[in-house]
PDB file of C-alpha atoms in Angstrom:
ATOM      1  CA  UNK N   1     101.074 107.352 125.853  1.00 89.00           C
ATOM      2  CA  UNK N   2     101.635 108.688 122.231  1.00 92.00           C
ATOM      3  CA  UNK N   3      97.888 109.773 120.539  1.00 95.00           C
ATOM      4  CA  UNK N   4      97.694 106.845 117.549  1.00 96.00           C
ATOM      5  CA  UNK N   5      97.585 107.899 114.103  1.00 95.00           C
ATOM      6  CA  UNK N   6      96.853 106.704 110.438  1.00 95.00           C
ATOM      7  CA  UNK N   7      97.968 108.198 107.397  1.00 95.00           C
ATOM      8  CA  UNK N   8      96.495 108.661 104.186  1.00 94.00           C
ATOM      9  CA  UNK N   9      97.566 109.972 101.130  1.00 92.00           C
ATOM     10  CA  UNK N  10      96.069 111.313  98.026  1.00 89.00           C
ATOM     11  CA  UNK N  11      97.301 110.262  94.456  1.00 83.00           C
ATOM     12  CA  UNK N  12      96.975 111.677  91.156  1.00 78.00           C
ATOM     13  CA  UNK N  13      99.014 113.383  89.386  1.00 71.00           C
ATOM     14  CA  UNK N  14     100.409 117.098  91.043  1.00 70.00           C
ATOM     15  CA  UNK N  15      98.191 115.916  94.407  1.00 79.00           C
ATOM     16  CA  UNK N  16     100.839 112.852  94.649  1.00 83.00           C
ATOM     17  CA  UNK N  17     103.453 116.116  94.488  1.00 82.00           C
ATOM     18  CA  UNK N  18     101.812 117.628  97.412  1.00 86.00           C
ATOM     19  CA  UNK N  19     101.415 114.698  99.762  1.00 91.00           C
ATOM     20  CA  UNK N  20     105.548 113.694  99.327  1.00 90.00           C
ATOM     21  CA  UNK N  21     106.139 117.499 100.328  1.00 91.00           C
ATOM     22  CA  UNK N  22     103.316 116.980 102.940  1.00 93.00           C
ATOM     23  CA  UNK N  23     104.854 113.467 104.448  1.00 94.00           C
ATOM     24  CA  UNK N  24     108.698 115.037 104.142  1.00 95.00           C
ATOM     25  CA  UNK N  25     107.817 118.284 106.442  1.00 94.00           C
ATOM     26  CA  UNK N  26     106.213 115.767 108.824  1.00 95.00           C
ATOM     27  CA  UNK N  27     108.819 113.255 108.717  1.00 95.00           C
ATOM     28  CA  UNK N  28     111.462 116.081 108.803  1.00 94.00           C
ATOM     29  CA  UNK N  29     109.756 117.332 112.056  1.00 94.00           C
ATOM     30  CA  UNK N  30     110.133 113.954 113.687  1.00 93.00           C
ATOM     31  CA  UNK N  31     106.317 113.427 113.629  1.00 93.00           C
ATOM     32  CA  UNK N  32     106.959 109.775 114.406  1.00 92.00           C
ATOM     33  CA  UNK N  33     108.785 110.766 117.485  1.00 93.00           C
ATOM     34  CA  UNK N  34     105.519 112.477 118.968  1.00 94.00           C
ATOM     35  CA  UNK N  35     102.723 109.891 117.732  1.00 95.00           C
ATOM     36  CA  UNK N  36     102.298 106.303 117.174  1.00 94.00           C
ATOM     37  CA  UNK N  37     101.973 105.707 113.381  1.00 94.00           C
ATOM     38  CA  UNK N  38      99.177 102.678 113.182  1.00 94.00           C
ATOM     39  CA  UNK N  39      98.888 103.050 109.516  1.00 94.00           C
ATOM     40  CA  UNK N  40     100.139 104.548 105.961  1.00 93.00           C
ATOM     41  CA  UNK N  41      98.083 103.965 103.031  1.00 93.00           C
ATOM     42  CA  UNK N  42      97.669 105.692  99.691  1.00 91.00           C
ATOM     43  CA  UNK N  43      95.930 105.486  96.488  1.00 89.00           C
ATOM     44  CA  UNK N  44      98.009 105.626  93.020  1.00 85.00           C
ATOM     45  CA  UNK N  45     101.175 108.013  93.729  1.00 86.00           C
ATOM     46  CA  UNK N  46      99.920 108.755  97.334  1.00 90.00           C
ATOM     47  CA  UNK N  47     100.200 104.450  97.591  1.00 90.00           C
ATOM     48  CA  UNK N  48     104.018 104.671  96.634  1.00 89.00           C
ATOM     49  CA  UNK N  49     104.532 107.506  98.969  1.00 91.00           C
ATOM     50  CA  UNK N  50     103.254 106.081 101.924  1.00 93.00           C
ATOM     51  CA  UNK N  51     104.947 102.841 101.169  1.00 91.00           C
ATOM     52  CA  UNK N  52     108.229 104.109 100.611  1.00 92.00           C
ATOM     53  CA  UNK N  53     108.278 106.609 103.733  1.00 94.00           C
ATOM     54  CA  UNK N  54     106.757 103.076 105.824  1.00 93.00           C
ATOM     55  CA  UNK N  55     109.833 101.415 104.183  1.00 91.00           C
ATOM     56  CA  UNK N  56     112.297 103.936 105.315  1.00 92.00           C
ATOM     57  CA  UNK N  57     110.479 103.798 109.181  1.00 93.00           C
ATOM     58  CA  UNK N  58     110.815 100.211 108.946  1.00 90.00           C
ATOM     59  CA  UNK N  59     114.705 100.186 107.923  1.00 90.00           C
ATOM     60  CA  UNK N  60     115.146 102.957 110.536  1.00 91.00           C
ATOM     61  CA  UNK N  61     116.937 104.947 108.201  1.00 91.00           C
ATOM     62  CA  UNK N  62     118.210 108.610 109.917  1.00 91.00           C
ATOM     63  CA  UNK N  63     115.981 110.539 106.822  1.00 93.00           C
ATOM     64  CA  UNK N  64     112.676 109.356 106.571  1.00 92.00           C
ATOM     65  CA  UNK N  65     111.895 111.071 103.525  1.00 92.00           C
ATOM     66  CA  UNK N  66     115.088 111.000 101.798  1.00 92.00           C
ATOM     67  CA  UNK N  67     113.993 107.304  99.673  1.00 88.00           C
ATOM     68  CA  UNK N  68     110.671 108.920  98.821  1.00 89.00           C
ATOM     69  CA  UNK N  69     111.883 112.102  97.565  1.00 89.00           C
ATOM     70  CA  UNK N  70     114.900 110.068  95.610  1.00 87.00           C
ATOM     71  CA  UNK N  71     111.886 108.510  93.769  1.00 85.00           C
ATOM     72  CA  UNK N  72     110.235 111.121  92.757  1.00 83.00           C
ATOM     73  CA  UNK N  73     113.312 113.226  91.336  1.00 81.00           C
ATOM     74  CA  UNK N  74     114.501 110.017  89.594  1.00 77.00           C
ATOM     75  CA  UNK N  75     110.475 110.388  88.366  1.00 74.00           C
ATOM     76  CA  UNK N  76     110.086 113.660  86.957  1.00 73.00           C
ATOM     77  CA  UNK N  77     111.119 114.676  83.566  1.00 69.00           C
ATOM     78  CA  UNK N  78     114.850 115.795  83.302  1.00 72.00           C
ATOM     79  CA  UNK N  79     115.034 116.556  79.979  1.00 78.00           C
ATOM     80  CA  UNK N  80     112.918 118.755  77.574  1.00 75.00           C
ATOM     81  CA  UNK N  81     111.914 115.351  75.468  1.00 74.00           C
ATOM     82  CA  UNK N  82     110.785 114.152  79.299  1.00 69.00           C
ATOM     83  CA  UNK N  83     108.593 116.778  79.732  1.00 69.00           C
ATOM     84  CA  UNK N  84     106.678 116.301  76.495  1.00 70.00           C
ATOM     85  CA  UNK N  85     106.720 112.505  77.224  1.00 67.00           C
ATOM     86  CA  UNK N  86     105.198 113.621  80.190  1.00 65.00           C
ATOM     87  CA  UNK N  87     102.672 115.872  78.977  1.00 65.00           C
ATOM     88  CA  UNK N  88     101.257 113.605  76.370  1.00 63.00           C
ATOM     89  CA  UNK N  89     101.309 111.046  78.933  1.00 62.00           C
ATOM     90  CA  UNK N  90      98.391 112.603  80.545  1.00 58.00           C
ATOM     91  CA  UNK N  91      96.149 111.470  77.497  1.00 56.00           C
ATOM     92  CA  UNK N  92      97.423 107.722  77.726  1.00 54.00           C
ATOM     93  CA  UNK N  93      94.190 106.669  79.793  1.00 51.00           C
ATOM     94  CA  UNK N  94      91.500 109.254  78.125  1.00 51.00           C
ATOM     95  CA  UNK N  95      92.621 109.361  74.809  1.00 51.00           C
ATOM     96  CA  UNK N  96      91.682 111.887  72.307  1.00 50.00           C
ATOM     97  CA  UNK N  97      88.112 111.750  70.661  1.00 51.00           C
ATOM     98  CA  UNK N  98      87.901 107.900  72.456  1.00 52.00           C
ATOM     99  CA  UNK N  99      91.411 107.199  70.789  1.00 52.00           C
ATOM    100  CA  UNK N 100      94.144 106.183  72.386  1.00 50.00           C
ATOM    101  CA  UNK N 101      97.112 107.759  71.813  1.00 48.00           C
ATOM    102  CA  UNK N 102      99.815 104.731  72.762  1.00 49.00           C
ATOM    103  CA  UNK N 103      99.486 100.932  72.774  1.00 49.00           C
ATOM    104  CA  UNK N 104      99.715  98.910  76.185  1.00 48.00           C
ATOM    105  CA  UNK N 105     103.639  98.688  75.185  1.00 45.00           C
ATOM    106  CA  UNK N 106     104.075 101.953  75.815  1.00 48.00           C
ATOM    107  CA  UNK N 107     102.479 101.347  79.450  1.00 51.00           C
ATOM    108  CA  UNK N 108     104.565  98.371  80.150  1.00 48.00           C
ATOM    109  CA  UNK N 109     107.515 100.312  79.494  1.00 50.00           C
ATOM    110  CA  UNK N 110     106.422 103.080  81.790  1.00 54.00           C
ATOM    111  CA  UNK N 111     105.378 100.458  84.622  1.00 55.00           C
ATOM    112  CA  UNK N 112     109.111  98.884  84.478  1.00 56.00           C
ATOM    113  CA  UNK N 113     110.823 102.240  84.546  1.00 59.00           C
ATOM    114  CA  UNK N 114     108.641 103.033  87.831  1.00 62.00           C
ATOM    115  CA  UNK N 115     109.511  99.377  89.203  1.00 63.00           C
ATOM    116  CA  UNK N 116     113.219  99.985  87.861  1.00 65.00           C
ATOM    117  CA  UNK N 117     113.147 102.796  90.159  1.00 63.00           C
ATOM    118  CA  UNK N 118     111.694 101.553  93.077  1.00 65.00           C
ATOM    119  CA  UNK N 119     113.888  98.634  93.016  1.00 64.00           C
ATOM    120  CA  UNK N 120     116.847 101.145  93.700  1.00 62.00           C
ATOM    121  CA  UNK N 121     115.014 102.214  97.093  1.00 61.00           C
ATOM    122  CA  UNK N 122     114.092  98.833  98.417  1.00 63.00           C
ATOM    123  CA  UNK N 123     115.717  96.320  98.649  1.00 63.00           C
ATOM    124  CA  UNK N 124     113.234  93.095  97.447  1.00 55.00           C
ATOM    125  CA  UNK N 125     114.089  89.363  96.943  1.00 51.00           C
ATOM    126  CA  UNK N 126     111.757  87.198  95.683  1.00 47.00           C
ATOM    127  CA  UNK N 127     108.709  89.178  95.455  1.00 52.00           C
ATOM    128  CA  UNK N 128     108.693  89.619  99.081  1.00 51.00           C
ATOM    129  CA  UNK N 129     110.117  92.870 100.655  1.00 51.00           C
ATOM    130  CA  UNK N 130     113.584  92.063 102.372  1.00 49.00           C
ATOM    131  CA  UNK N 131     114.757  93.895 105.750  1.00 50.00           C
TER     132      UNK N 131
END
């Protein structure tokens, strides 16, 4: 009988960055092969990466960790304007002096890009997730 064991995975920020390449050299040592995985859960970033590499267990795909790492490529900045996006980003939820430095527009933009993106590595109909 396999040992049982639950995940759980950090979020925020460069964390999230270290629990993907935490869950890939697991998943690309065939961890699942050796224990029974009763749970993945996450908080923030470590939420999407536990849900995408449950996702890719579910679908049975041959590369666990190949839809998780997809995401987060298509997620970090790829261009020199990305990476100042990026860095002002940070001060989005804190502000400057108690200011905020975008409007919620600029958040809803950012939230459909992320769901743009995870729409490309799942497969969902209906608000419900699809096999």
């Amino acid at each position: 009988m396999k040992p049982r064991v639950a995940i759980a995975c950090q979020g925020g920020g460069s964390q999230t960055a270290f629990t993907a390449g935490v869950l890939k050299a697991l998943f690309e040592n065939k961890i699942q092969d050796r224990v029974n995985i009763v749970s993945l859960s996450g908080t923030s970033g470590g939420a999407i990466c536990a849900f995408l590499i449950w996702y890719a267990l579910r679908k049975g795909d041959d590369c666990v960790w190949k839809r998780l790492l997809d995401f987060w490529e298509d997620n970090c900045a790829q261009t020199h304007q990305g990476e100042v996006r990026n860095f002002f980003g940070q001060f989005e939820q804190i502000g400057v002096n108690g200011v905020r430095l975008f409007e919620d527009f600029e958040s809803l933009v950012l939230a459909n890009k992320s769901a743009d993106m995870l729409q490309r590595d799942i497969e969902l109909r209906r608000g419900r997730f699809h096999d």
